[in-house]
PDB file of C-alpha atoms in Angstrom:
ATOM      1  CA  UNK I  17     104.047 114.159 140.550  1.00 70.00           C
ATOM      2  CA  UNK I  18     101.173 113.361 138.189  1.00 76.00           C
ATOM      3  CA  UNK I  19      99.658 109.901 138.123  1.00 82.00           C
ATOM      4  CA  UNK I  20     100.985 107.670 135.329  1.00 85.00           C
ATOM      5  CA  UNK I  21      98.247 106.952 132.786  1.00 84.00           C
ATOM      6  CA  UNK I  22      98.796 103.212 133.215  1.00 90.00           C
ATOM      7  CA  UNK I  23      97.848 103.552 136.882  1.00 91.00           C
ATOM      8  CA  UNK I  24      94.332 104.580 135.932  1.00 91.00           C
ATOM      9  CA  UNK I  25      93.863 100.869 135.231  1.00 94.00           C
ATOM     10  CA  UNK I  26      93.510 100.034 138.911  1.00 95.00           C
ATOM     11  CA  UNK I  27      91.269  97.813 141.068  1.00 96.00           C
ATOM     12  CA  UNK I  28      88.549 100.445 141.259  1.00 95.00           C
ATOM     13  CA  UNK I  29      88.506 100.957 137.493  1.00 94.00           C
ATOM     14  CA  UNK I  30      88.416  97.217 136.755  1.00 97.00           C
ATOM     15  CA  UNK I  31      85.630  96.717 139.305  1.00 97.00           C
ATOM     16  CA  UNK I  32      83.640  99.478 137.608  1.00 94.00           C
ATOM     17  CA  UNK I  33      84.184  97.867 134.200  1.00 95.00           C
ATOM     18  CA  UNK I  34      83.112  94.522 135.628  1.00 97.00           C
ATOM     19  CA  UNK I  35      79.970  95.933 137.205  1.00 96.00           C
ATOM     20  CA  UNK I  36      78.992  97.676 133.988  1.00 94.00           C
ATOM     21  CA  UNK I  37      79.717  94.561 131.911  1.00 97.00           C
ATOM     22  CA  UNK I  38      77.551  92.564 134.311  1.00 97.00           C
ATOM     23  CA  UNK I  39      74.741  95.081 133.778  1.00 96.00           C
ATOM     24  CA  UNK I  40      75.032  94.489 130.017  1.00 97.00           C
ATOM     25  CA  UNK I  41      75.644  90.730 130.238  1.00 98.00           C
ATOM     26  CA  UNK I  42      74.191  88.889 133.229  1.00 97.00           C
ATOM     27  CA  UNK I  43      76.564  85.902 132.823  1.00 97.00           C
ATOM     28  CA  UNK I  44      79.622  88.137 133.203  1.00 98.00           C
ATOM     29  CA  UNK I  45      81.676  87.149 136.261  1.00 98.00           C
ATOM     30  CA  UNK I  46      83.158  90.215 137.920  1.00 97.00           C
ATOM     31  CA  UNK I  47      85.258  88.042 140.234  1.00 97.00           C
ATOM     32  CA  UNK I  48      86.795  85.947 137.444  1.00 98.00           C
ATOM     33  CA  UNK I  49      87.356  89.039 135.300  1.00 98.00           C
ATOM     34  CA  UNK I  50      89.185  90.752 138.169  1.00 97.00           C
ATOM     35  CA  UNK I  51      91.281  87.634 138.830  1.00 97.00           C
ATOM     36  CA  UNK I  52      92.220  87.291 135.151  1.00 98.00           C
ATOM     37  CA  UNK I  53      93.177  90.967 134.879  1.00 98.00           C
ATOM     38  CA  UNK I  54      95.483  91.141 137.870  1.00 97.00           C
ATOM     39  CA  UNK I  55      97.974  88.441 136.958  1.00 96.00           C
ATOM     40  CA  UNK I  56     101.535  88.256 138.285  1.00 95.00           C
ATOM     41  CA  UNK I  57     102.668  90.190 135.175  1.00 96.00           C
ATOM     42  CA  UNK I  58     100.231  93.089 135.634  1.00 97.00           C
ATOM     43  CA  UNK I  59     102.682  95.417 137.380  1.00 95.00           C
ATOM     44  CA  UNK I  60     105.196  94.931 134.551  1.00 96.00           C
ATOM     45  CA  UNK I  61     102.744  96.115 131.888  1.00 97.00           C
ATOM     46  CA  UNK I  62     102.941  99.625 130.556  1.00 95.00           C
ATOM     47  CA  UNK I  63      99.887 101.599 129.414  1.00 93.00           C
ATOM     48  CA  UNK I  64      99.156  99.979 126.064  1.00 92.00           C
ATOM     49  CA  UNK I  65     100.095  96.531 127.366  1.00 96.00           C
ATOM     50  CA  UNK I  66      97.479  96.955 130.084  1.00 96.00           C
ATOM     51  CA  UNK I  67      94.908  98.087 127.543  1.00 95.00           C
ATOM     52  CA  UNK I  68      95.643  95.066 125.326  1.00 96.00           C
ATOM     53  CA  UNK I  69      95.528  92.738 128.317  1.00 98.00           C
ATOM     54  CA  UNK I  70      92.113  94.045 129.382  1.00 98.00           C
ATOM     55  CA  UNK I  71      90.855  93.526 125.820  1.00 98.00           C
ATOM     56  CA  UNK I  72      92.212  89.973 125.752  1.00 98.00           C
ATOM     57  CA  UNK I  73      90.669  89.114 129.121  1.00 98.00           C
ATOM     58  CA  UNK I  74      87.378  90.663 128.037  1.00 98.00           C
ATOM     59  CA  UNK I  75      87.352  88.301 125.041  1.00 98.00           C
ATOM     60  CA  UNK I  76      87.605  85.380 127.446  1.00 98.00           C
ATOM     61  CA  UNK I  77      84.580  86.598 129.436  1.00 98.00           C
ATOM     62  CA  UNK I  78      82.220  87.501 126.591  1.00 98.00           C
ATOM     63  CA  UNK I  79      80.405  85.156 124.192  1.00 98.00           C
ATOM     64  CA  UNK I  80      82.574  83.583 121.487  1.00 97.00           C
ATOM     65  CA  UNK I  81      80.206  84.893 118.817  1.00 98.00           C
ATOM     66  CA  UNK I  82      81.645  88.260 117.752  1.00 98.00           C
ATOM     67  CA  UNK I  83      78.282  89.878 116.982  1.00 98.00           C
ATOM     68  CA  UNK I  84      76.865  88.837 120.369  1.00 98.00           C
ATOM     69  CA  UNK I  85      79.965  90.177 122.123  1.00 98.00           C
ATOM     70  CA  UNK I  86      79.641  93.469 120.236  1.00 98.00           C
ATOM     71  CA  UNK I  87      75.971  93.796 121.210  1.00 98.00           C
ATOM     72  CA  UNK I  88      77.119  93.571 124.826  1.00 98.00           C
ATOM     73  CA  UNK I  89      79.825  96.198 124.249  1.00 98.00           C
ATOM     74  CA  UNK I  90      77.237  98.515 122.709  1.00 98.00           C
ATOM     75  CA  UNK I  91      74.946  98.034 125.717  1.00 97.00           C
ATOM     76  CA  UNK I  92      77.934  98.673 128.001  1.00 96.00           C
ATOM     77  CA  UNK I  93      78.679 101.955 126.194  1.00 95.00           C
ATOM     78  CA  UNK I  94      75.046 103.097 126.196  1.00 93.00           C
ATOM     79  CA  UNK I  95      74.838 102.445 129.937  1.00 90.00           C
ATOM     80  CA  UNK I  96      78.091 104.317 130.563  1.00 87.00           C
ATOM     81  CA  UNK I  97      76.917 107.262 128.445  1.00 85.00           C
ATOM     82  CA  UNK I  98      73.747 107.543 130.525  1.00 85.00           C
ATOM     83  CA  UNK I  99      75.888 108.015 133.635  1.00 78.00           C
ATOM     84  CA  UNK I 100      79.086 109.626 132.342  1.00 66.00           C
ATOM     85  CA  UNK I 101      79.014 112.729 130.185  1.00 60.00           C
ATOM     86  CA  UNK I 102      82.614 113.689 130.958  1.00 59.00           C
ATOM     87  CA  UNK I 103      83.762 113.482 127.347  1.00 57.00           C
ATOM     88  CA  UNK I 104      86.597 111.336 126.020  1.00 60.00           C
ATOM     89  CA  UNK I 105      87.163 108.299 128.187  1.00 78.00           C
ATOM     90  CA  UNK I 106      90.678 107.347 127.127  1.00 84.00           C
ATOM     91  CA  UNK I 107      90.841 104.485 129.620  1.00 90.00           C
ATOM     92  CA  UNK I 108      88.117 102.623 127.738  1.00 93.00           C
ATOM     93  CA  UNK I 109      90.099 102.361 124.500  1.00 94.00           C
ATOM     94  CA  UNK I 110      90.338  98.642 125.246  1.00 96.00           C
ATOM     95  CA  UNK I 111      86.784  98.443 123.830  1.00 97.00           C
ATOM     96  CA  UNK I 112      88.005  99.532 120.405  1.00 97.00           C
ATOM     97  CA  UNK I 113      90.980  97.226 120.762  1.00 97.00           C
ATOM     98  CA  UNK I 114      88.558  94.336 121.311  1.00 98.00           C
ATOM     99  CA  UNK I 115      86.851  95.159 117.994  1.00 98.00           C
ATOM    100  CA  UNK I 116      90.184  95.599 116.197  1.00 96.00           C
ATOM    101  CA  UNK I 117      91.588  92.292 117.446  1.00 97.00           C
ATOM    102  CA  UNK I 118      88.441  90.226 116.881  1.00 98.00           C
ATOM    103  CA  UNK I 119      86.456  91.879 114.107  1.00 98.00           C
ATOM    104  CA  UNK I 120      88.635  92.252 111.012  1.00 97.00           C
ATOM    105  CA  UNK I 121      86.599  89.587 109.243  1.00 97.00           C
ATOM    106  CA  UNK I 122      83.268  91.291 110.024  1.00 98.00           C
ATOM    107  CA  UNK I 123      83.402  94.890 108.858  1.00 97.00           C
ATOM    108  CA  UNK I 124      79.649  95.468 109.223  1.00 98.00           C
ATOM    109  CA  UNK I 125      79.494  94.489 112.903  1.00 98.00           C
ATOM    110  CA  UNK I 126      82.829  96.145 113.634  1.00 98.00           C
ATOM    111  CA  UNK I 127      81.836  99.463 112.064  1.00 98.00           C
ATOM    112  CA  UNK I 128      78.484  99.488 113.889  1.00 98.00           C
ATOM    113  CA  UNK I 129      80.244  98.762 117.168  1.00 98.00           C
ATOM    114  CA  UNK I 130      83.025 101.321 116.681  1.00 98.00           C
ATOM    115  CA  UNK I 131      80.450 103.955 115.788  1.00 97.00           C
ATOM    116  CA  UNK I 132      78.858 103.458 119.210  1.00 96.00           C
ATOM    117  CA  UNK I 133      82.084 103.002 121.192  1.00 96.00           C
ATOM    118  CA  UNK I 134      83.635 106.175 119.789  1.00 95.00           C
ATOM    119  CA  UNK I 135      80.804 108.221 121.307  1.00 93.00           C
ATOM    120  CA  UNK I 136      82.290 107.261 124.679  1.00 92.00           C
ATOM    121  CA  UNK I 137      85.931 106.374 123.987  1.00 92.00           C
ATOM    122  CA  UNK I 138      88.107 106.784 120.937  1.00 90.00           C
ATOM    123  CA  UNK I 139      88.372 104.115 118.250  1.00 95.00           C
ATOM    124  CA  UNK I 140      91.005 106.003 116.258  1.00 93.00           C
ATOM    125  CA  UNK I 141      93.585 103.254 116.885  1.00 94.00           C
ATOM    126  CA  UNK I 142      91.050 100.496 116.213  1.00 96.00           C
ATOM    127  CA  UNK I 143      89.981 101.710 112.755  1.00 97.00           C
ATOM    128  CA  UNK I 144      93.520 101.612 111.354  1.00 96.00           C
ATOM    129  CA  UNK I 145      93.797  97.839 110.726  1.00 97.00           C
ATOM    130  CA  UNK I 146      90.513  98.071 108.808  1.00 98.00           C
ATOM    131  CA  UNK I 147      92.024 100.823 106.632  1.00 96.00           C
ATOM    132  CA  UNK I 148      95.053  98.640 105.976  1.00 96.00           C
ATOM    133  CA  UNK I 149      92.940  95.557 105.204  1.00 97.00           C
ATOM    134  CA  UNK I 150      90.455  97.281 102.872  1.00 97.00           C
ATOM    135  CA  UNK I 151      91.043 100.992 102.423  1.00 96.00           C
ATOM    136  CA  UNK I 152      88.195 101.473  99.937  1.00 95.00           C
ATOM    137  CA  UNK I 153      85.513  99.857 102.103  1.00 97.00           C
ATOM    138  CA  UNK I 154      86.764 101.617 105.218  1.00 97.00           C
ATOM    139  CA  UNK I 155      86.921 105.004 103.529  1.00 96.00           C
ATOM    140  CA  UNK I 156      83.312 104.584 102.361  1.00 96.00           C
ATOM    141  CA  UNK I 157      82.366 104.205 106.027  1.00 97.00           C
ATOM    142  CA  UNK I 158      84.632 107.060 107.118  1.00 96.00           C
ATOM    143  CA  UNK I 159      82.905 109.302 104.553  1.00 95.00           C
ATOM    144  CA  UNK I 160      79.526 108.470 106.079  1.00 96.00           C
ATOM    145  CA  UNK I 161      80.857 109.115 109.568  1.00 97.00           C
ATOM    146  CA  UNK I 162      82.278 112.478 108.452  1.00 95.00           C
ATOM    147  CA  UNK I 163      78.662 113.647 108.138  1.00 95.00           C
ATOM    148  CA  UNK I 164      77.446 112.208 111.438  1.00 96.00           C
ATOM    149  CA  UNK I 165      75.497 114.388 113.825  1.00 96.00           C
ATOM    150  CA  UNK I 166      77.700 113.136 116.661  1.00 94.00           C
ATOM    151  CA  UNK I 167      81.003 115.063 116.972  1.00 94.00           C
ATOM    152  CA  UNK I 168      82.949 112.051 118.262  1.00 93.00           C
ATOM    153  CA  UNK I 169      81.897 109.965 115.257  1.00 96.00           C
ATOM    154  CA  UNK I 170      83.041 112.788 112.968  1.00 95.00           C
ATOM    155  CA  UNK I 171      86.284 112.886 114.973  1.00 94.00           C
ATOM    156  CA  UNK I 172      86.835 109.173 114.329  1.00 95.00           C
ATOM    157  CA  UNK I 173      86.499 109.737 110.592  1.00 94.00           C
ATOM    158  CA  UNK I 174      89.274 112.344 110.607  1.00 92.00           C
ATOM    159  CA  UNK I 175      91.633 111.231 113.367  1.00 92.00           C
ATOM    160  CA  UNK I 176      91.427 107.549 112.471  1.00 92.00           C
ATOM    161  CA  UNK I 177      92.875 108.047 109.006  1.00 92.00           C
ATOM    162  CA  UNK I 178      95.749 110.356 109.932  1.00 91.00           C
ATOM    163  CA  UNK I 179      98.768 108.594 108.414  1.00 91.00           C
ATOM    164  CA  UNK I 180     101.084 109.306 111.369  1.00 88.00           C
ATOM    165  CA  UNK I 181      98.828 109.455 114.405  1.00 81.00           C
ATOM    166  CA  UNK I 182     100.917 109.485 117.620  1.00 83.00           C
ATOM    167  CA  UNK I 183     101.019 106.144 119.483  1.00 82.00           C
ATOM    168  CA  UNK I 184      99.111 104.455 116.659  1.00 86.00           C
ATOM    169  CA  UNK I 185     100.192 102.199 113.832  1.00 90.00           C
ATOM    170  CA  UNK I 186     101.381 103.997 110.726  1.00 93.00           C
ATOM    171  CA  UNK I 187      99.219 103.924 107.594  1.00 93.00           C
ATOM    172  CA  UNK I 188     101.968 103.407 104.972  1.00 92.00           C
ATOM    173  CA  UNK I 189      99.795 103.772 101.850  1.00 93.00           C
ATOM    174  CA  UNK I 190      98.468 107.092 103.133  1.00 92.00           C
ATOM    175  CA  UNK I 191     101.948 108.309 104.054  1.00 91.00           C
ATOM    176  CA  UNK I 192     102.970 107.801 100.426  1.00 93.00           C
ATOM    177  CA  UNK I 193      99.715 109.134  98.980  1.00 91.00           C
ATOM    178  CA  UNK I 194      97.473 111.096 101.368  1.00 91.00           C
ATOM    179  CA  UNK I 195      94.986 112.141  98.633  1.00 90.00           C
ATOM    180  CA  UNK I 196      92.260 109.688  99.765  1.00 89.00           C
ATOM    181  CA  UNK I 197      92.111 111.521 103.094  1.00 88.00           C
ATOM    182  CA  UNK I 198      91.332 114.904 101.563  1.00 84.00           C
ATOM    183  CA  UNK I 199      87.698 114.127 100.793  1.00 77.00           C
TER     184      UNK I 199
END
């Protein structure tokens, strides 16, 4: 039987995340991060619950300043990309979730961070709340990304605005009127 996706979030994975966060942010405590991840509820969490939990715990272990935290995430991604060219790293979607949950009031920093994260792991779920909050501003950015040299950034611009993307929140305005997507 195939491994459940949620089981990819295991001790080894979390240790690897911790080690790479520590490389990007010297004050990061791998031990405390590990302890905060594996709570008594951990085994009850399904895939997306585990992803959200990792994002929430990450918030606790990074600087409170959103821009500073995002600089660390960008360094984390750049370090991972130097050592991992395997393609889409689904397990790291918690990085985009961090931006989504903490960055809706800072589009500039959020867009810069998602542009880097999506080169390593998808941000197609993370961009959706930005579309809902300010479709015009987000679509201006998506249009720029559609012309990116990086294929994963171009992918974010198309997949992120699909009105009915599986497992992702619905984009009601685009379900009713998908014309803005066509450009």
